[in-house]
PDB file of C-alpha atoms in Angstrom:
ATOM      1  CA  PRO U  22       2.723  32.363  14.628  1.00 43.00           C
ATOM      2  CA  ASN U  23      -0.684  31.516  13.302  1.00 48.00           C
ATOM      3  CA  LYS U  24      -2.638  28.528  14.523  1.00 57.00           C
ATOM      4  CA  THR U  25      -1.711  25.205  12.921  1.00 68.00           C
ATOM      5  CA  GLU U  26      -4.657  23.008  11.947  1.00 77.00           C
ATOM      6  CA  THR U  27      -4.953  19.395  10.858  1.00 83.00           C
ATOM      7  CA  ALA U  28      -7.649  17.788   8.770  1.00 86.00           C
ATOM      8  CA  VAL U  29      -8.347  14.447   7.142  1.00 91.00           C
ATOM      9  CA  ILE U  30      -8.597  14.793   3.383  1.00 90.00           C
ATOM     10  CA  ASP U  31      -9.415  12.438   0.548  1.00 91.00           C
ATOM     11  CA  SER U  32      -6.173  11.824  -1.385  1.00 90.00           C
ATOM     12  CA  VAL U  33      -8.144  11.258  -4.606  1.00 93.00           C
ATOM     13  CA  SER U  34     -10.217  14.469  -4.727  1.00 91.00           C
ATOM     14  CA  LYS U  35      -7.850  16.515  -2.483  1.00 88.00           C
ATOM     15  CA  LYS U  36     -10.927  17.690  -0.547  1.00 90.00           C
ATOM     16  CA  LEU U  37     -12.114  17.051   3.009  1.00 92.00           C
ATOM     17  CA  ALA U  38     -12.848  13.377   3.658  1.00 93.00           C
ATOM     18  CA  THR U  39     -16.423  12.376   4.413  1.00 95.00           C
ATOM     19  CA  GLU U  40     -18.044   9.269   5.899  1.00 95.00           C
ATOM     20  CA  CYS U  41     -18.058   7.900   2.334  1.00 95.00           C
ATOM     21  CA  THR U  42     -14.296   8.304   1.771  1.00 95.00           C
ATOM     22  CA  PRO U  43     -12.575   4.882   1.946  1.00 95.00           C
ATOM     23  CA  ASP U  44      -9.946   4.462   4.684  1.00 94.00           C
ATOM     24  CA  LEU U  45      -7.193   3.859   2.137  1.00 94.00           C
ATOM     25  CA  ALA U  46      -7.890   7.315   0.611  1.00 94.00           C
ATOM     26  CA  LYS U  47      -7.852   9.194   3.922  1.00 94.00           C
ATOM     27  CA  GLN U  48      -4.795  11.308   4.630  1.00 90.00           C
ATOM     28  CA  THR U  49      -4.083  13.683   7.520  1.00 88.00           C
ATOM     29  CA  VAL U  50      -2.670  17.056   6.448  1.00 82.00           C
ATOM     30  CA  THR U  51      -1.466  20.086   8.356  1.00 78.00           C
ATOM     31  CA  GLY U  52      -2.280  23.634   7.383  1.00 71.00           C
ATOM     32  CA  GLY U  53      -1.699  27.053   8.840  1.00 60.00           C
ATOM     33  CA  GLY U  54       1.605  27.731  10.536  1.00 57.00           C
ATOM     34  CA  ILE U  55       3.674  30.860  10.045  1.00 59.00           C
ATOM     35  CA  LEU U  56       2.361  33.104   7.340  1.00 61.00           C
ATOM     36  CA  SER U  57       4.073  36.163   5.930  1.00 65.00           C
ATOM     37  CA  GLU U  58       2.499  39.573   6.415  1.00 71.00           C
ATOM     38  CA  LEU U  59       4.228  40.615   3.211  1.00 71.00           C
ATOM     39  CA  PRO U  60       2.804  39.703  -0.169  1.00 76.00           C
ATOM     40  CA  SER U  61       5.046  37.306  -2.108  1.00 74.00           C
ATOM     41  CA  SER U  62       5.532  40.031  -4.740  1.00 80.00           C
ATOM     42  CA  ASP U  63       7.220  42.358  -2.186  1.00 81.00           C
ATOM     43  CA  PRO U  64      11.020  42.622  -2.750  1.00 84.00           C
ATOM     44  CA  SER U  65      11.585  41.955   0.989  1.00 81.00           C
ATOM     45  CA  TYR U  66       9.502  38.764   1.036  1.00 78.00           C
ATOM     46  CA  LYS U  67      12.384  36.374   0.330  1.00 78.00           C
ATOM     47  CA  ARG U  68      14.659  38.062   2.909  1.00 79.00           C
ATOM     48  CA  TRP U  69      11.895  37.770   5.510  1.00 75.00           C
ATOM     49  CA  MET U  70      10.921  34.158   4.705  1.00 74.00           C
ATOM     50  CA  ASP U  71      14.404  32.585   4.362  1.00 75.00           C
ATOM     51  CA  PRO U  72      15.353  32.760   8.073  1.00 74.00           C
ATOM     52  CA  ILE U  73      11.832  31.745   9.114  1.00 68.00           C
ATOM     53  CA  SER U  74      11.950  28.693   6.841  1.00 65.00           C
ATOM     54  CA  LYS U  75      15.409  27.748   8.119  1.00 65.00           C
ATOM     55  CA  ARG U  76      14.348  28.050  11.752  1.00 61.00           C
ATOM     56  CA  TYR U  77      10.853  26.528  11.580  1.00 55.00           C
ATOM     57  CA  GLY U  78      10.944  24.467   8.408  1.00 51.00           C
ATOM     58  CA  SER U  79       8.243  24.839   5.820  1.00 50.00           C
ATOM     59  CA  ALA U  80       6.343  28.022   6.551  1.00 48.00           C
ATOM     60  CA  GLY U  81       2.690  28.220   5.741  1.00 49.00           C
ATOM     61  CA  GLY U  82       1.812  24.546   5.510  1.00 52.00           C
ATOM     62  CA  GLY U  83      -0.867  25.262   2.935  1.00 60.00           C
ATOM     63  CA  ALA U  84      -4.527  25.844   3.320  1.00 69.00           C
ATOM     64  CA  ILE U  85      -6.921  23.205   4.574  1.00 77.00           C
ATOM     65  CA  PRO U  86      -9.543  22.553   1.900  1.00 80.00           C
ATOM     66  CA  THR U  87     -13.087  23.601   2.719  1.00 84.00           C
ATOM     67  CA  GLU U  88     -14.945  21.580   0.089  1.00 90.00           C
ATOM     68  CA  LYS U  89     -15.930  17.982   0.803  1.00 93.00           C
ATOM     69  CA  ASP U  90     -14.984  14.861  -1.127  1.00 93.00           C
ATOM     70  CA  ASP U  91     -17.280  14.667  -4.140  1.00 94.00           C
ATOM     71  CA  VAL U  92     -15.602  11.679  -5.817  1.00 94.00           C
ATOM     72  CA  HIS U  93     -16.775   8.993  -3.396  1.00 95.00           C
ATOM     73  CA  LYS U  94     -20.433   8.226  -2.747  1.00 96.00           C
ATOM     74  CA  CYS U  95     -21.686   6.013   0.067  1.00 96.00           C
ATOM     75  CA  ASP U  96     -23.428   3.771  -2.469  1.00 96.00           C
ATOM     76  CA  ASP U  97     -20.332   3.255  -4.658  1.00 96.00           C
ATOM     77  CA  ALA U  98     -19.864  -0.401  -5.586  1.00 97.00           C
ATOM     78  CA  LYS U  99     -16.672  -1.789  -4.045  1.00 97.00           C
ATOM     79  CA  PRO U 100     -14.369  -4.145  -5.939  1.00 97.00           C
ATOM     80  CA  THR U 101     -14.611  -7.833  -5.089  1.00 96.00           C
ATOM     81  CA  VAL U 102     -12.129 -10.676  -5.295  1.00 96.00           C
ATOM     82  CA  THR U 103     -12.326 -14.432  -4.796  1.00 96.00           C
ATOM     83  CA  LEU U 104      -9.226 -16.446  -3.908  1.00 95.00           C
ATOM     84  CA  THR U 105      -8.617 -20.057  -4.899  1.00 94.00           C
ATOM     85  CA  VAL U 106      -5.586 -21.984  -3.616  1.00 94.00           C
ATOM     86  CA  ALA U 107      -4.903 -25.292  -5.348  1.00 92.00           C
ATOM     87  CA  PRO U 108      -1.939 -27.682  -5.233  1.00 90.00           C
ATOM     88  CA  THR U 109      -0.191 -28.252  -8.575  1.00 89.00           C
ATOM     89  CA  ALA U 110       1.272 -31.496  -9.939  1.00 86.00           C
ATOM     90  CA  THR U 111       4.601 -30.483  -8.377  1.00 87.00           C
ATOM     91  CA  ALA U 112       4.685 -31.303  -4.673  1.00 85.00           C
ATOM     92  CA  GLY U 113       4.875 -28.218  -2.452  1.00 86.00           C
ATOM     93  CA  THR U 114       3.837 -25.869  -5.265  1.00 91.00           C
ATOM     94  CA  TYR U 115       0.453 -24.118  -5.240  1.00 93.00           C
ATOM     95  CA  LYS U 116      -1.485 -22.076  -7.762  1.00 94.00           C
ATOM     96  CA  LEU U 117      -3.087 -18.961  -6.251  1.00 95.00           C
ATOM     97  CA  THR U 118      -5.890 -17.548  -8.392  1.00 96.00           C
ATOM     98  CA  ALA U 119      -7.691 -14.232  -7.870  1.00 96.00           C
ATOM     99  CA  THR U 120     -10.939 -13.672  -9.733  1.00 96.00           C
ATOM    100  CA  THR U 121     -11.819  -9.970  -9.559  1.00 96.00           C
ATOM    101  CA  THR U 122     -14.821  -7.796 -10.312  1.00 95.00           C
ATOM    102  CA  ALA U 123     -14.522  -4.019 -10.557  1.00 96.00           C
ATOM    103  CA  GLY U 124     -16.881  -1.786  -8.636  1.00 95.00           C
ATOM    104  CA  THR U 125     -17.617   1.847  -9.474  1.00 96.00           C
ATOM    105  CA  PHE U 126     -13.954   2.555 -10.292  1.00 97.00           C
ATOM    106  CA  PRO U 127     -11.522   0.649 -12.546  1.00 96.00           C
ATOM    107  CA  LEU U 128      -9.142  -1.743 -10.785  1.00 96.00           C
ATOM    108  CA  THR U 129      -5.493  -0.748 -10.342  1.00 95.00           C
ATOM    109  CA  THR U 130      -3.687  -3.426  -8.304  1.00 96.00           C
ATOM    110  CA  VAL U 131      -4.000  -7.050  -7.200  1.00 97.00           C
ATOM    111  CA  ASN U 132      -1.676  -8.296  -4.416  1.00 96.00           C
ATOM    112  CA  PHE U 133      -1.104 -11.841  -3.178  1.00 96.00           C
ATOM    113  CA  LYS U 134       0.092 -12.007   0.442  1.00 95.00           C
ATOM    114  CA  ILE U 135       1.060 -14.633   2.962  1.00 92.00           C
ATOM    115  CA  ASP U 136       1.080 -13.693   6.632  1.00 86.00           C
ATOM    116  CA  GLY U 137       0.651 -10.020   5.711  1.00 89.00           C
ATOM    117  CA  GLN U 138       3.608  -9.808   3.304  1.00 92.00           C
ATOM    118  CA  ILE U 139       3.228  -9.297  -0.448  1.00 95.00           C
ATOM    119  CA  LEU U 140       4.848 -12.274  -2.153  1.00 94.00           C
ATOM    120  CA  PRO U 141       7.853 -11.540  -4.402  1.00 93.00           C
ATOM    121  CA  GLY U 142       6.351 -10.978  -7.872  1.00 93.00           C
ATOM    122  CA  GLY U 143       2.874 -11.212  -6.312  1.00 94.00           C
ATOM    123  CA  SER U 144       1.727  -7.671  -7.126  1.00 95.00           C
ATOM    124  CA  PHE U 145      -0.106  -7.251 -10.439  1.00 95.00           C
ATOM    125  CA  ASP U 146      -1.014  -4.129 -12.422  1.00 94.00           C
ATOM    126  CA  ALA U 147      -4.749  -4.605 -12.959  1.00 94.00           C
ATOM    127  CA  THR U 148      -4.793  -1.861 -15.612  1.00 92.00           C
ATOM    128  CA  ALA U 149      -2.531  -3.958 -17.855  1.00 91.00           C
ATOM    129  CA  GLN U 150      -4.095  -7.363 -17.282  1.00 88.00           C
ATOM    130  CA  SER U 151      -7.581  -8.716 -16.716  1.00 89.00           C
ATOM    131  CA  SER U 152      -9.019 -11.269 -14.329  1.00 91.00           C
ATOM    132  CA  PRO U 153      -8.161 -13.958 -13.371  1.00 95.00           C
ATOM    133  CA  PHE U 154      -4.740 -13.215 -11.879  1.00 96.00           C
ATOM    134  CA  GLU U 155      -2.542 -16.248 -11.174  1.00 96.00           C
ATOM    135  CA  TYR U 156       0.534 -16.710  -9.006  1.00 95.00           C
ATOM    136  CA  THR U 157       2.557 -19.876  -8.467  1.00 95.00           C
ATOM    137  CA  PHE U 158       3.850 -20.281  -4.928  1.00 93.00           C
ATOM    138  CA  THR U 159       6.394 -22.853  -3.767  1.00 91.00           C
ATOM    139  CA  ALA U 160       6.293 -23.430  -0.034  1.00 88.00           C
ATOM    140  CA  SER U 161       9.670 -23.522   1.706  1.00 86.00           C
ATOM    141  CA  GLU U 162       8.257 -24.847   4.964  1.00 85.00           C
ATOM    142  CA  ALA U 163       5.273 -26.925   5.944  1.00 87.00           C
ATOM    143  CA  GLY U 164       2.507 -25.469   8.039  1.00 88.00           C
ATOM    144  CA  THR U 165      -0.683 -23.465   7.999  1.00 90.00           C
ATOM    145  CA  LYS U 166      -0.476 -19.955   6.607  1.00 90.00           C
ATOM    146  CA  THR U 167      -3.016 -17.233   5.865  1.00 92.00           C
ATOM    147  CA  VAL U 168      -3.095 -16.499   2.145  1.00 94.00           C
ATOM    148  CA  VAL U 169      -4.742 -13.168   1.280  1.00 95.00           C
ATOM    149  CA  VAL U 170      -5.501 -11.503  -2.017  1.00 96.00           C
ATOM    150  CA  GLU U 171      -6.437  -7.839  -2.116  1.00 97.00           C
ATOM    151  CA  VAL U 172      -7.675  -5.726  -4.979  1.00 97.00           C
ATOM    152  CA  VAL U 173      -7.510  -1.908  -5.037  1.00 96.00           C
ATOM    153  CA  ASP U 174      -9.294   0.424  -7.471  1.00 96.00           C
ATOM    154  CA  GLN U 175      -8.722   4.007  -8.650  1.00 96.00           C
ATOM    155  CA  GLY U 176     -11.033   5.336  -5.927  1.00 96.00           C
ATOM    156  CA  LEU U 177      -8.841   3.524  -3.348  1.00 96.00           C
ATOM    157  CA  TYR U 178     -11.628   1.146  -2.393  1.00 97.00           C
ATOM    158  CA  GLN U 179     -10.327  -2.334  -1.705  1.00 96.00           C
ATOM    159  CA  GLY U 180     -11.677  -5.833  -1.549  1.00 96.00           C
ATOM    160  CA  THR U 181     -10.029  -8.888   0.035  1.00 96.00           C
ATOM    161  CA  ASP U 182     -10.447 -12.618   0.326  1.00 95.00           C
ATOM    162  CA  SER U 183      -8.386 -15.046   2.378  1.00 94.00           C
ATOM    163  CA  ASP U 184      -7.788 -18.726   2.892  1.00 92.00           C
ATOM    164  CA  GLU U 185      -6.106 -20.665   5.707  1.00 91.00           C
ATOM    165  CA  THR U 186      -3.933 -23.110   3.782  1.00 87.00           C
ATOM    166  CA  THR U 187      -1.875 -25.971   5.121  1.00 87.00           C
ATOM    167  CA  PHE U 188       1.224 -26.211   2.968  1.00 86.00           C
ATOM    168  CA  VAL U 189       2.947 -29.560   2.521  1.00 84.00           C
ATOM    169  CA  VAL U 190       6.648 -29.673   1.718  1.00 79.00           C
ATOM    170  CA  THR U 191       8.529 -32.740   0.451  1.00 69.00           C
ATOM    171  CA  SER U 192      11.695 -33.903   2.184  1.00 57.00           C
ATOM    172  CA  ALA U 193      13.682 -32.845  -0.917  1.00 52.00           C
ATOM    173  CA  GLN U 194      12.314 -29.304  -0.610  1.00 48.00           C
ATOM    174  CA  ARG U 195      13.168 -29.248   3.094  1.00 45.00           C
ATOM    175  CA  SER U 196      16.704 -30.499   2.304  1.00 44.00           C
ATOM    176  CA  ASN U 197      17.201 -27.874  -0.394  1.00 44.00           C
ATOM    177  CA  SER U 198      15.838 -25.176   1.901  1.00 42.00           C
ATOM    178  CA  THR U 199      18.116 -26.319   4.743  1.00 37.00           C
ATOM    179  CA  VAL U 200      21.173 -26.450   2.458  1.00 36.00           C
ATOM    180  CA  ALA U 201      20.382 -22.972   1.159  1.00 37.00           C
ATOM    181  CA  THR U 202      19.940 -21.648   4.688  1.00 35.00           C
ATOM    182  CA  ILE U 203      23.202 -23.201   5.923  1.00 34.00           C
ATOM    183  CA  THR U 204      25.056 -21.976   2.820  1.00 32.00           C
ATOM    184  CA  ASP U 205      23.612 -18.485   3.288  1.00 35.00           C
ATOM    185  CA  PHE U 206      24.625 -18.521   6.958  1.00 33.00           C
ATOM    186  CA  ILE U 207      28.189 -19.697   6.217  1.00 31.00           C
ATOM    187  CA  THR U 208      28.561 -17.136   3.404  1.00 31.00           C
ATOM    188  CA  SER U 209      27.091 -14.409   5.587  1.00 31.00           C
ATOM    189  CA  SER U 210      29.261 -15.321   8.604  1.00 32.00           C
ATOM    190  CA  THR U 211      32.392 -15.563   6.470  1.00 31.00           C
ATOM    191  CA  SER U 212      31.847 -12.156   4.872  1.00 34.00           C
ATOM    192  CA  ARG U 213      31.158 -10.524   8.270  1.00 34.00           C
ATOM    193  CA  SER U 214      34.268 -11.966   9.934  1.00 35.00           C
ATOM    194  CA  ARG U 215      36.650 -10.640   7.268  1.00 36.00           C
TER     195      ARG U 215
END
């Protein structure tokens, strides 16, 4: 077998990553592996490669690019985003607003997250909508949470902003949440015991 090599490439340009390639665009690839001594046009090629592929998986692995990322420049402007969290007139409900500015590349996605998780319905296609992006969040439990908004552009640069927010929940919301949780538990337990 030939030597297997790995390299970090830029997933946008499909060339070798450089110090200017954003982390989100970096991808590790493997090249080399088992290569046929027969040209692919040889009638025996398929007979030779089939057992090799079955035994070792994908043969070849592809070539590692030799050219360097020419899409990203170290002085590219990165996208920016500013997060605002404001309570609404409805207790326990908050309006999350992301005001974005594109950098060198057009924006593609805006995501609202709490404690590292994208909120249901909190991912926006920034190619179909323009800033500001708004999301209404209803807290199910009181407490301090980290609210984050991230913006990603076509070059896979990203910008983030965050806010430590203390959410307040009314007793009615807590009651509804508790009833829902108990109902879910009873339904779940009942369906599992059948």
